[in-house]
């Protein structure tokens, strides 16, 4: 009967440094990820002073050419879906700084006609 213990073989290369690198890469990728989808229209918000607004409201985008976007919807469908999503809450209107006053007023009138009571015009603090 042989009662000698067999020697334990250690791996030739330790795995811990490779695991550390993999976890670090995952953390860096997660930290750099954007949690919200990109804006559907290229919008340059106007500069303004004021208090910051809270997040979480429905966002409607108004392009410089008067194009409306809400998620994947465009035009009148976007306007209706945004008003419905806002419900009795607040709708955030992201209008390009070069939108004409006439286009902005028409959009606000259409939102009012769809039953929306409160709209916040989003701006950038300088």
JSON list of C-alpha atoms in Angstrom, two decimals:
[
{"chain": "A", "resi": 1, "resn": "UNK", "atom": "CA", "xyz": [0.00, 0.00, 0.00]},
{"chain": "A", "resi": 2, "resn": "UNK", "atom": "CA", "xyz": [1.41, 3.36, -1.04]},
{"chain": "A", "resi": 3, "resn": "UNK", "atom": "CA", "xyz": [0.47, 6.15, 1.42]},
{"chain": "A", "resi": 4, "resn": "UNK", "atom": "CA", "xyz": [2.59, 8.94, 0.00]},
{"chain": "A", "resi": 5, "resn": "UNK", "atom": "CA", "xyz": [0.85, 12.13, -1.02]},
{"chain": "A", "resi": 6, "resn": "UNK", "atom": "CA", "xyz": [1.04, 13.14, -4.60]},
{"chain": "A", "resi": 7, "resn": "UNK", "atom": "CA", "xyz": [2.52, 16.61, -5.18]},
{"chain": "A", "resi": 8, "resn": "UNK", "atom": "CA", "xyz": [-0.02, 19.27, -6.25]},
{"chain": "A", "resi": 9, "resn": "UNK", "atom": "CA", "xyz": [0.83, 20.79, -9.60]},
{"chain": "A", "resi": 10, "resn": "UNK", "atom": "CA", "xyz": [0.59, 24.57, -9.74]},
{"chain": "A", "resi": 11, "resn": "UNK", "atom": "CA", "xyz": [-0.41, 26.15, -13.04]},
{"chain": "A", "resi": 12, "resn": "UNK", "atom": "CA", "xyz": [2.51, 27.45, -15.06]},
{"chain": "A", "resi": 13, "resn": "UNK", "atom": "CA", "xyz": [0.84, 30.89, -15.43]},
{"chain": "A", "resi": 14, "resn": "UNK", "atom": "CA", "xyz": [-1.46, 32.35, -12.78]},
{"chain": "A", "resi": 15, "resn": "UNK", "atom": "CA", "xyz": [-5.01, 33.19, -13.97]},
{"chain": "A", "resi": 16, "resn": "UNK", "atom": "CA", "xyz": [-5.76, 35.97, -11.49]},
{"chain": "A", "resi": 17, "resn": "UNK", "atom": "CA", "xyz": [-4.06, 38.81, -13.46]},
{"chain": "A", "resi": 18, "resn": "UNK", "atom": "CA", "xyz": [-6.00, 37.84, -16.61]},
{"chain": "A", "resi": 19, "resn": "UNK", "atom": "CA", "xyz": [-9.28, 37.81, -14.70]},
{"chain": "A", "resi": 20, "resn": "UNK", "atom": "CA", "xyz": [-8.46, 41.22, -13.24]},
{"chain": "A", "resi": 21, "resn": "UNK", "atom": "CA", "xyz": [-7.84, 42.64, -16.72]},
{"chain": "A", "resi": 22, "resn": "UNK", "atom": "CA", "xyz": [-11.11, 41.21, -18.04]},
{"chain": "A", "resi": 23, "resn": "UNK", "atom": "CA", "xyz": [-13.11, 42.67, -15.14]},
{"chain": "A", "resi": 24, "resn": "UNK", "atom": "CA", "xyz": [-11.38, 46.04, -15.57]},
{"chain": "A", "resi": 25, "resn": "UNK", "atom": "CA", "xyz": [-12.28, 46.10, -19.27]},
{"chain": "A", "resi": 26, "resn": "UNK", "atom": "CA", "xyz": [-15.92, 45.28, -18.47]},
{"chain": "A", "resi": 27, "resn": "UNK", "atom": "CA", "xyz": [-16.05, 48.09, -15.90]},
{"chain": "A", "resi": 28, "resn": "UNK", "atom": "CA", "xyz": [-14.55, 50.60, -18.35]},
{"chain": "A", "resi": 29, "resn": "UNK", "atom": "CA", "xyz": [-16.99, 49.59, -21.09]},
{"chain": "A", "resi": 30, "resn": "UNK", "atom": "CA", "xyz": [-19.95, 49.86, -18.72]},
{"chain": "A", "resi": 31, "resn": "UNK", "atom": "CA", "xyz": [-18.81, 53.26, -17.45]},
{"chain": "A", "resi": 32, "resn": "UNK", "atom": "CA", "xyz": [-18.45, 54.61, -20.98]},
{"chain": "A", "resi": 33, "resn": "UNK", "atom": "CA", "xyz": [-21.81, 53.34, -22.20]},
{"chain": "A", "resi": 34, "resn": "UNK", "atom": "CA", "xyz": [-24.59, 55.79, -22.90]},
{"chain": "A", "resi": 35, "resn": "UNK", "atom": "CA", "xyz": [-27.80, 54.81, -21.13]},
{"chain": "A", "resi": 36, "resn": "UNK", "atom": "CA", "xyz": [-30.21, 56.70, -23.37]},
{"chain": "A", "resi": 37, "resn": "UNK", "atom": "CA", "xyz": [-30.51, 56.48, -27.14]},
{"chain": "A", "resi": 38, "resn": "UNK", "atom": "CA", "xyz": [-29.03, 59.27, -29.25]},
{"chain": "A", "resi": 39, "resn": "UNK", "atom": "CA", "xyz": [-31.22, 62.21, -30.24]},
{"chain": "A", "resi": 40, "resn": "UNK", "atom": "CA", "xyz": [-33.27, 61.41, -33.36]},
{"chain": "A", "resi": 41, "resn": "UNK", "atom": "CA", "xyz": [-32.60, 64.83, -34.92]},
{"chain": "A", "resi": 42, "resn": "UNK", "atom": "CA", "xyz": [-29.44, 66.95, -34.84]},
{"chain": "A", "resi": 43, "resn": "UNK", "atom": "CA", "xyz": [-30.49, 69.70, -32.40]},
{"chain": "A", "resi": 44, "resn": "UNK", "atom": "CA", "xyz": [-28.50, 72.70, -31.15]},
{"chain": "A", "resi": 45, "resn": "UNK", "atom": "CA", "xyz": [-30.29, 73.96, -28.04]},
{"chain": "A", "resi": 46, "resn": "UNK", "atom": "CA", "xyz": [-30.32, 77.71, -27.36]},
{"chain": "A", "resi": 47, "resn": "UNK", "atom": "CA", "xyz": [-28.39, 79.16, -24.39]},
{"chain": "A", "resi": 48, "resn": "UNK", "atom": "CA", "xyz": [-30.32, 80.45, -21.37]},
{"chain": "A", "resi": 49, "resn": "UNK", "atom": "CA", "xyz": [-30.08, 81.06, -17.63]},
{"chain": "A", "resi": 50, "resn": "UNK", "atom": "CA", "xyz": [-32.36, 79.32, -15.14]},
{"chain": "A", "resi": 51, "resn": "UNK", "atom": "CA", "xyz": [-32.79, 76.35, -12.88]},
{"chain": "A", "resi": 52, "resn": "UNK", "atom": "CA", "xyz": [-32.12, 72.79, -13.96]},
{"chain": "A", "resi": 53, "resn": "UNK", "atom": "CA", "xyz": [-35.04, 70.58, -14.83]},
{"chain": "A", "resi": 54, "resn": "UNK", "atom": "CA", "xyz": [-35.62, 67.05, -13.57]},
{"chain": "A", "resi": 55, "resn": "UNK", "atom": "CA", "xyz": [-35.32, 64.11, -15.96]},
{"chain": "A", "resi": 56, "resn": "UNK", "atom": "CA", "xyz": [-37.89, 61.47, -16.82]},
{"chain": "A", "resi": 57, "resn": "UNK", "atom": "CA", "xyz": [-40.40, 63.45, -18.91]},
{"chain": "A", "resi": 58, "resn": "UNK", "atom": "CA", "xyz": [-41.36, 62.68, -22.51]},
{"chain": "A", "resi": 59, "resn": "UNK", "atom": "CA", "xyz": [-39.02, 64.38, -25.02]},
{"chain": "A", "resi": 60, "resn": "UNK", "atom": "CA", "xyz": [-40.18, 65.77, -28.37]},
{"chain": "A", "resi": 61, "resn": "UNK", "atom": "CA", "xyz": [-37.55, 67.03, -30.84]},
{"chain": "A", "resi": 62, "resn": "UNK", "atom": "CA", "xyz": [-38.17, 69.93, -33.26]},
{"chain": "A", "resi": 63, "resn": "UNK", "atom": "CA", "xyz": [-35.57, 70.26, -36.02]},
{"chain": "A", "resi": 64, "resn": "UNK", "atom": "CA", "xyz": [-34.50, 73.45, -37.75]},
{"chain": "A", "resi": 65, "resn": "UNK", "atom": "CA", "xyz": [-36.62, 72.50, -40.78]},
{"chain": "A", "resi": 66, "resn": "UNK", "atom": "CA", "xyz": [-39.71, 71.97, -38.60]},
{"chain": "A", "resi": 67, "resn": "UNK", "atom": "CA", "xyz": [-39.36, 68.18, -38.52]},
{"chain": "A", "resi": 68, "resn": "UNK", "atom": "CA", "xyz": [-40.77, 66.53, -35.39]},
{"chain": "A", "resi": 69, "resn": "UNK", "atom": "CA", "xyz": [-39.33, 63.37, -33.84]},
{"chain": "A", "resi": 70, "resn": "UNK", "atom": "CA", "xyz": [-40.34, 61.27, -30.84]},
{"chain": "A", "resi": 71, "resn": "UNK", "atom": "CA", "xyz": [-38.40, 58.02, -30.58]},
{"chain": "A", "resi": 72, "resn": "UNK", "atom": "CA", "xyz": [-38.70, 56.35, -33.97]},
{"chain": "A", "resi": 73, "resn": "UNK", "atom": "CA", "xyz": [-41.82, 58.32, -34.96]},
{"chain": "A", "resi": 74, "resn": "UNK", "atom": "CA", "xyz": [-41.73, 61.39, -37.21]},
{"chain": "A", "resi": 75, "resn": "UNK", "atom": "CA", "xyz": [-44.13, 64.21, -38.07]},
{"chain": "A", "resi": 76, "resn": "UNK", "atom": "CA", "xyz": [-47.73, 64.23, -36.81]},
{"chain": "A", "resi": 77, "resn": "UNK", "atom": "CA", "xyz": [-47.34, 60.70, -35.44]},
{"chain": "A", "resi": 78, "resn": "UNK", "atom": "CA", "xyz": [-44.47, 61.92, -33.25]},
{"chain": "A", "resi": 79, "resn": "UNK", "atom": "CA", "xyz": [-46.52, 64.87, -32.00]},
{"chain": "A", "resi": 80, "resn": "UNK", "atom": "CA", "xyz": [-49.47, 62.68, -31.04]},
{"chain": "A", "resi": 81, "resn": "UNK", "atom": "CA", "xyz": [-47.33, 59.98, -29.42]},
{"chain": "A", "resi": 82, "resn": "UNK", "atom": "CA", "xyz": [-45.34, 62.54, -27.40]},
{"chain": "A", "resi": 83, "resn": "UNK", "atom": "CA", "xyz": [-48.51, 64.26, -26.18]},
{"chain": "A", "resi": 84, "resn": "UNK", "atom": "CA", "xyz": [-49.99, 60.90, -25.22]},
{"chain": "A", "resi": 85, "resn": "UNK", "atom": "CA", "xyz": [-46.79, 59.81, -23.44]},
{"chain": "A", "resi": 86, "resn": "UNK", "atom": "CA", "xyz": [-46.70, 63.05, -21.45]},
{"chain": "A", "resi": 87, "resn": "UNK", "atom": "CA", "xyz": [-50.34, 62.61, -20.43]},
{"chain": "A", "resi": 88, "resn": "UNK", "atom": "CA", "xyz": [-51.11, 65.14, -17.71]},
{"chain": "A", "resi": 89, "resn": "UNK", "atom": "CA", "xyz": [-47.38, 65.55, -16.99]},
{"chain": "A", "resi": 90, "resn": "UNK", "atom": "CA", "xyz": [-44.76, 67.70, -18.64]},
{"chain": "A", "resi": 91, "resn": "UNK", "atom": "CA", "xyz": [-43.47, 67.39, -22.20]},
{"chain": "A", "resi": 92, "resn": "UNK", "atom": "CA", "xyz": [-39.90, 68.49, -22.85]},
{"chain": "A", "resi": 93, "resn": "UNK", "atom": "CA", "xyz": [-39.55, 70.21, -26.23]},
{"chain": "A", "resi": 94, "resn": "UNK", "atom": "CA", "xyz": [-36.01, 70.12, -27.62]},
{"chain": "A", "resi": 95, "resn": "UNK", "atom": "CA", "xyz": [-36.22, 72.78, -30.35]},
{"chain": "A", "resi": 96, "resn": "UNK", "atom": "CA", "xyz": [-33.21, 73.77, -32.43]},
{"chain": "A", "resi": 97, "resn": "UNK", "atom": "CA", "xyz": [-31.98, 77.30, -31.75]},
{"chain": "A", "resi": 98, "resn": "UNK", "atom": "CA", "xyz": [-32.53, 78.24, -35.40]},
{"chain": "A", "resi": 99, "resn": "UNK", "atom": "CA", "xyz": [-36.23, 77.23, -35.51]},
{"chain": "A", "resi": 100, "resn": "UNK", "atom": "CA", "xyz": [-38.42, 80.14, -36.56]},
{"chain": "A", "resi": 101, "resn": "UNK", "atom": "CA", "xyz": [-40.89, 81.59, -34.10]},
{"chain": "A", "resi": 102, "resn": "UNK", "atom": "CA", "xyz": [-43.76, 80.72, -36.44]},
{"chain": "A", "resi": 103, "resn": "UNK", "atom": "CA", "xyz": [-42.78, 77.04, -36.47]},
{"chain": "A", "resi": 104, "resn": "UNK", "atom": "CA", "xyz": [-42.42, 76.99, -32.69]},
{"chain": "A", "resi": 105, "resn": "UNK", "atom": "CA", "xyz": [-45.81, 78.65, -32.15]},
{"chain": "A", "resi": 106, "resn": "UNK", "atom": "CA", "xyz": [-47.50, 76.26, -34.59]},
{"chain": "A", "resi": 107, "resn": "UNK", "atom": "CA", "xyz": [-45.97, 73.26, -32.80]},
{"chain": "A", "resi": 108, "resn": "UNK", "atom": "CA", "xyz": [-47.07, 74.57, -29.40]},
{"chain": "A", "resi": 109, "resn": "UNK", "atom": "CA", "xyz": [-50.61, 75.20, -30.71]},
{"chain": "A", "resi": 110, "resn": "UNK", "atom": "CA", "xyz": [-50.76, 71.65, -32.08]},
{"chain": "A", "resi": 111, "resn": "UNK", "atom": "CA", "xyz": [-49.59, 70.28, -28.72]},
{"chain": "A", "resi": 112, "resn": "UNK", "atom": "CA", "xyz": [-52.26, 72.34, -26.95]},
{"chain": "A", "resi": 113, "resn": "UNK", "atom": "CA", "xyz": [-54.91, 71.09, -29.37]},
{"chain": "A", "resi": 114, "resn": "UNK", "atom": "CA", "xyz": [-53.91, 67.51, -28.54]},
{"chain": "A", "resi": 115, "resn": "UNK", "atom": "CA", "xyz": [-54.74, 68.15, -24.87]},
{"chain": "A", "resi": 116, "resn": "UNK", "atom": "CA", "xyz": [-51.28, 68.82, -23.49]},
{"chain": "A", "resi": 117, "resn": "UNK", "atom": "CA", "xyz": [-51.21, 71.42, -20.72]},
{"chain": "A", "resi": 118, "resn": "UNK", "atom": "CA", "xyz": [-47.52, 71.82, -19.88]},
{"chain": "A", "resi": 119, "resn": "UNK", "atom": "CA", "xyz": [-44.48, 72.09, -22.16]},
{"chain": "A", "resi": 120, "resn": "UNK", "atom": "CA", "xyz": [-40.91, 72.87, -21.10]},
{"chain": "A", "resi": 121, "resn": "UNK", "atom": "CA", "xyz": [-38.61, 74.33, -23.76]},
{"chain": "A", "resi": 122, "resn": "UNK", "atom": "CA", "xyz": [-35.19, 72.82, -23.22]},
{"chain": "A", "resi": 123, "resn": "UNK", "atom": "CA", "xyz": [-32.13, 75.09, -23.36]},
{"chain": "A", "resi": 124, "resn": "UNK", "atom": "CA", "xyz": [-28.40, 74.85, -22.58]},
{"chain": "A", "resi": 125, "resn": "UNK", "atom": "CA", "xyz": [-26.86, 76.81, -19.75]},
{"chain": "A", "resi": 126, "resn": "UNK", "atom": "CA", "xyz": [-23.81, 78.75, -20.99]}
]
